[in-house]
């Protein structure tokens, strides 16, 4: 298993290019299942989760090509196995995104339940509820969802869907399923994360009729068929946010190419209050920091609020910033796995249920630590970049799921970091 070796204490300077968003690429790869035409996706990030999704889609009988410069073509004309098997789904929950498109185009799907993951139980009951509202019959047995249409139906039916809570991939499943349904579908409490409008724009390019994407109410009027398209994946706001926190914590001056300030308002507010300077330039986001910041309390919530995917990274910054702060995680029930590892580096953090109290001004010293989940890994990298001495991070396959060559990008802006086999 690969490890990362970091020698901390260096400020970061230069330019780094932000890749396409993992959480847009994954649903958009599944959107290609909705048509028999060829779909071309550009700016697809080189991530383990994308490789897993590629395996899943090839396994269905979809033709799939990928070039070195992130261009992927898919053609689902010959798809003959509308299934997502356990051995692939267990490693990536986002596989559930195949359910809506397969049901919409083929009228049947057999998709493994994702099972839990490090940050929580991650149920899919809302996905099932919404698709049932559109007429799907979904039996859950032996760890699989077996979905099909009622007798005599050739398509799903448009419906009004209100989920018990805002769900990002739930919204994406309904959005894709509704494009080919008979009639109008209204999503009442839709997720507003920027990856949703990006997916909607791709579906519209394929001939879908969608309005309201990016707001909490999305209306989709079903069409008979969708055609192919070429779509470029939106930049990854969480990768950008991760680099912003890293530079803010270590000090320095870095330009994040392709990053968009308008996708990061809540985080930028906190970083500016902490004392970092963040400005949108024509090339992307420029962040300048003395490395001496004031800790900021924050509370994760659905977009446009502070993203749960940035909680661990902001906490790493608060650990070394001046003053105390509280991080409150309202989305997932177990997303403080990075805390114990940060404490090994010298952080001072007390967990009390959904809140973590951080005493700042920690003098971090390098240590052996272990990644436990994707964003926890990013938090340990940030702490290692600041810690005095050498930090070794084990199990960085977690990091590789969601970051495209992170150590190369960090080395490119002056970090002393290397991957050891
Ligand atoms: C998406 O996960 C992201 N993944 C997650 O990013 C992100 O943390 C999350 O949204 C929240 O923003 C992808 O987009 C591939 P949810 P998702 O459904 O869709 C509960 C990362 O680090 N819920 O919005 O699975 C759920 O347990 C990953 O890139 C149900 O109870 O999250 C959670 O408490 C991690 N039943 C809350 O809703 C359901 O059927 C929000 O979950 C669905 C969700």
Coordinates of N, CA and C in Angstrom, one line a residue, residues 147-228:
X147 N -35.3 -3.6 -9.5 CA -36.3 -2.6 -9.9 C -36.8 -3.0 -11.3
X148 N -38.1 -2.8 -11.4 CA -38.7 -2.9 -12.8 C -40.0 -2.1 -12.9
X149 N -40.6 -2.0 -14.0 CA -41.8 -1.2 -14.2 C -43.0 -2.1 -14.0
X150 N -44.2 -1.5 -13.7 CA -45.4 -2.3 -13.6 C -45.7 -3.0 -14.9
X151 N -46.5 -4.0 -14.9 CA -46.9 -4.8 -16.1 C -47.5 -3.8 -17.1
X152 N -47.1 -3.9 -18.3 CA -47.7 -3.1 -19.4 C -47.1 -1.6 -19.5
X153 N -46.3 -1.2 -18.5 CA -45.7 0.1 -18.6 C -44.5 0.0 -19.5
X154 N -44.3 1.0 -20.3 CA -43.0 1.1 -21.1 C -42.1 2.1 -20.6
X155 N -42.6 3.0 -19.8 CA -41.8 4.1 -19.2 C -42.2 4.4 -17.8
X156 N -41.3 5.1 -17.1 CA -41.6 5.7 -15.7 C -42.6 6.8 -16.0
X157 N -43.3 7.2 -14.9 CA -44.3 8.3 -15.0 C -43.8 9.5 -14.2
X158 N -44.0 10.7 -14.8 CA -43.6 11.9 -14.0 C -44.3 11.9 -12.7
X159 N -43.7 12.5 -11.7 CA -44.3 12.5 -10.3 C -43.7 13.8 -9.6
X160 N -44.4 14.1 -8.5 CA -43.9 15.2 -7.6 C -43.2 14.5 -6.5
X161 N -41.9 14.8 -6.3 CA -41.1 14.0 -5.3 C -40.5 15.0 -4.2
X162 N -40.9 14.7 -3.0 CA -40.3 15.4 -1.8 C -39.6 14.4 -0.9
X163 N -38.3 14.5 -0.8 CA -37.5 13.6 0.0 C -37.5 14.1 1.5
X164 N -37.2 13.1 2.4 CA -37.2 13.5 3.8 C -36.1 14.4 4.2
X165 N -35.0 14.4 3.4 CA -33.9 15.3 3.6 C -33.3 15.6 2.2
X166 N -32.5 16.6 2.1 CA -31.9 16.9 0.8 C -30.9 15.8 0.5
X167 N -30.9 15.2 -0.7 CA -30.0 14.2 -1.0 C -29.4 14.5 -2.4
X168 N -28.0 14.6 -2.5 CA -27.4 15.0 -3.7 C -27.5 13.9 -4.8
X169 N -27.1 12.7 -4.5 CA -27.2 11.6 -5.5 C -28.7 11.2 -5.7
X170 N -29.5 11.4 -4.7 CA -30.9 11.1 -4.8 C -31.5 12.1 -5.9
X171 N -31.2 13.4 -5.7 CA -31.6 14.4 -6.7 C -31.2 14.0 -8.1
X172 N -29.9 13.5 -8.2 CA -29.3 13.2 -9.5 C -30.0 12.0 -10.1
X173 N -30.3 11.0 -9.3 CA -31.0 9.8 -9.8 C -32.4 10.2 -10.3
X174 N -33.1 11.0 -9.6 CA -34.4 11.4 -10.1 C -34.4 12.3 -11.3
X175 N -33.4 13.2 -11.4 CA -33.2 14.1 -12.5 C -33.0 13.2 -13.8
X176 N -32.1 12.2 -13.7 CA -31.8 11.4 -14.9 C -33.1 10.5 -15.2
X177 N -33.7 9.9 -14.2 CA -34.9 9.1 -14.5 C -36.0 9.9 -15.1
X178 N -36.2 11.1 -14.7 CA -37.4 11.9 -15.1 C -37.2 12.3 -16.6
X179 N -36.0 12.4 -17.1 CA -35.8 12.9 -18.5 C -36.5 12.0 -19.5
X180 N -36.7 10.7 -19.2 CA -37.3 9.8 -20.2 C -38.7 9.4 -19.7
X181 N -39.1 10.0 -18.6 CA -40.4 9.5 -18.0 C -41.6 10.1 -18.9
X182 N -42.8 9.6 -18.6 CA -44.0 10.1 -19.4 C -44.6 11.1 -18.5
X183 N -44.5 12.4 -18.9 CA -45.1 13.5 -18.1 C -44.1 14.3 -17.4
X184 N -44.6 15.1 -16.5 CA -43.7 16.1 -15.7 C -43.4 15.6 -14.4
X185 N -42.1 15.8 -14.0 CA -41.6 15.5 -12.6 C -41.2 16.8 -12.0
X186 N -41.6 16.9 -10.7 CA -41.2 18.1 -9.9 C -40.4 17.6 -8.7
X187 N -39.2 18.1 -8.5 CA -38.4 17.7 -7.3 C -38.5 18.9 -6.4
X188 N -39.2 18.7 -5.3 CA -39.5 19.8 -4.4 C -38.4 20.3 -3.5
X189 N -37.6 19.4 -2.9 CA -36.5 19.8 -2.1 C -35.2 19.3 -2.7
X190 N -35.0 19.7 -3.9 CA -33.8 19.2 -4.6 C -32.5 19.8 -4.0
X191 N -31.4 19.0 -4.2 CA -30.1 19.5 -3.8 C -29.7 20.6 -4.8
X192 N -28.9 21.5 -4.3 CA -28.4 22.7 -5.1 C -26.9 22.7 -5.3
X193 N -26.2 21.6 -4.9 CA -24.8 21.6 -5.1 C -24.5 21.9 -6.6
X194 N -23.4 22.6 -7.0 CA -23.1 23.0 -8.4 C -23.0 21.8 -9.3
X195 N -22.8 20.6 -8.8 CA -22.7 19.4 -9.7 C -24.0 19.1 -10.3
X196 N -25.1 19.5 -9.6 CA -26.5 19.2 -10.1 C -26.7 20.1 -11.3
X197 N -26.6 21.4 -11.3 CA -26.8 22.1 -12.6 C -25.8 21.7 -13.7
X198 N -24.6 21.2 -13.3 CA -23.7 20.8 -14.3 C -24.3 19.5 -15.0
X199 N -24.8 18.6 -14.2 CA -25.5 17.4 -14.8 C -26.7 17.8 -15.6
X200 N -27.5 18.8 -15.1 CA -28.7 19.2 -15.9 C -28.3 19.8 -17.2
X201 N -27.2 20.6 -17.2 CA -26.8 21.2 -18.5 C -26.4 20.1 -19.5
X202 N -25.8 19.0 -19.0 CA -25.4 17.9 -19.9 C -26.6 17.2 -20.4
X203 N -27.6 17.0 -19.6 CA -28.9 16.3 -20.0 C -29.6 17.2 -21.0
X204 N -29.6 18.5 -20.8 CA -30.3 19.4 -21.7 C -29.6 19.3 -23.1
X205 N -28.3 19.2 -23.0 CA -27.5 19.1 -24.3 C -27.9 17.8 -25.0
X206 N -28.4 16.8 -24.2 CA -28.8 15.5 -24.8 C -30.3 15.6 -25.3
X207 N -30.9 16.7 -25.0 CA -32.3 16.9 -25.5 C -33.3 16.9 -24.4
X208 N -32.9 16.8 -23.1 CA -33.8 16.8 -22.0 C -34.4 18.2 -21.8
X209 N -35.6 18.2 -21.1 CA -36.3 19.5 -20.9 C -36.3 19.7 -19.3
X210 N -35.4 20.5 -18.9 CA -35.2 20.7 -17.4 C -35.2 22.2 -17.1
X211 N -35.9 22.6 -16.0 CA -35.7 24.0 -15.5 C -35.6 24.0 -14.0
X212 N -35.1 25.1 -13.4 CA -35.0 25.2 -12.0 C -33.7 24.5 -11.4
X213 N -32.9 23.9 -12.2 CA -31.7 23.2 -11.7 C -30.8 24.3 -11.0
X214 N -30.3 24.0 -9.8 CA -29.5 24.9 -9.1 C -30.4 25.6 -8.0
X215 N -31.7 25.4 -8.1 CA -32.6 25.8 -7.0 C -33.1 24.6 -6.3
X216 N -34.0 24.8 -5.3 CA -34.5 23.6 -4.5 C -35.7 23.0 -5.3
X217 N -36.1 23.6 -6.4 CA -37.3 23.1 -7.1 C -36.9 22.9 -8.6
X218 N -36.8 21.6 -9.0 CA -36.5 21.4 -10.4 C -37.7 20.7 -11.1
X219 N -37.9 21.2 -12.3 CA -39.0 20.6 -13.1 C -38.5 20.0 -14.3
X220 N -38.9 18.7 -14.6 CA -38.4 18.0 -15.7 C -39.6 17.5 -16.5
X221 N -39.6 17.8 -17.9 CA -40.7 17.3 -18.7 C -40.1 16.1 -19.5
X222 N -40.6 14.9 -19.4 CA -40.0 13.8 -20.0 C -40.1 13.8 -21.5
X223 N -39.1 13.2 -22.2 CA -39.1 13.1 -23.7 C -39.0 11.6 -24.0
X224 N -39.2 11.3 -25.3 CA -39.2 9.9 -25.7 C -37.7 9.4 -25.7
X225 N -36.9 10.2 -26.3 CA -35.5 9.7 -26.5 C -34.5 10.8 -26.2
X226 N -33.3 10.5 -25.8 CA -32.2 11.4 -25.7 C -31.1 11.1 -26.7
X227 N -30.4 12.1 -27.2 CA -29.3 11.9 -28.1 C -28.0 12.1 -27.4
X228 N -26.9 11.9 -28.2 CA -25.6 12.1 -27.6 C -25.2 13.5 -27.4

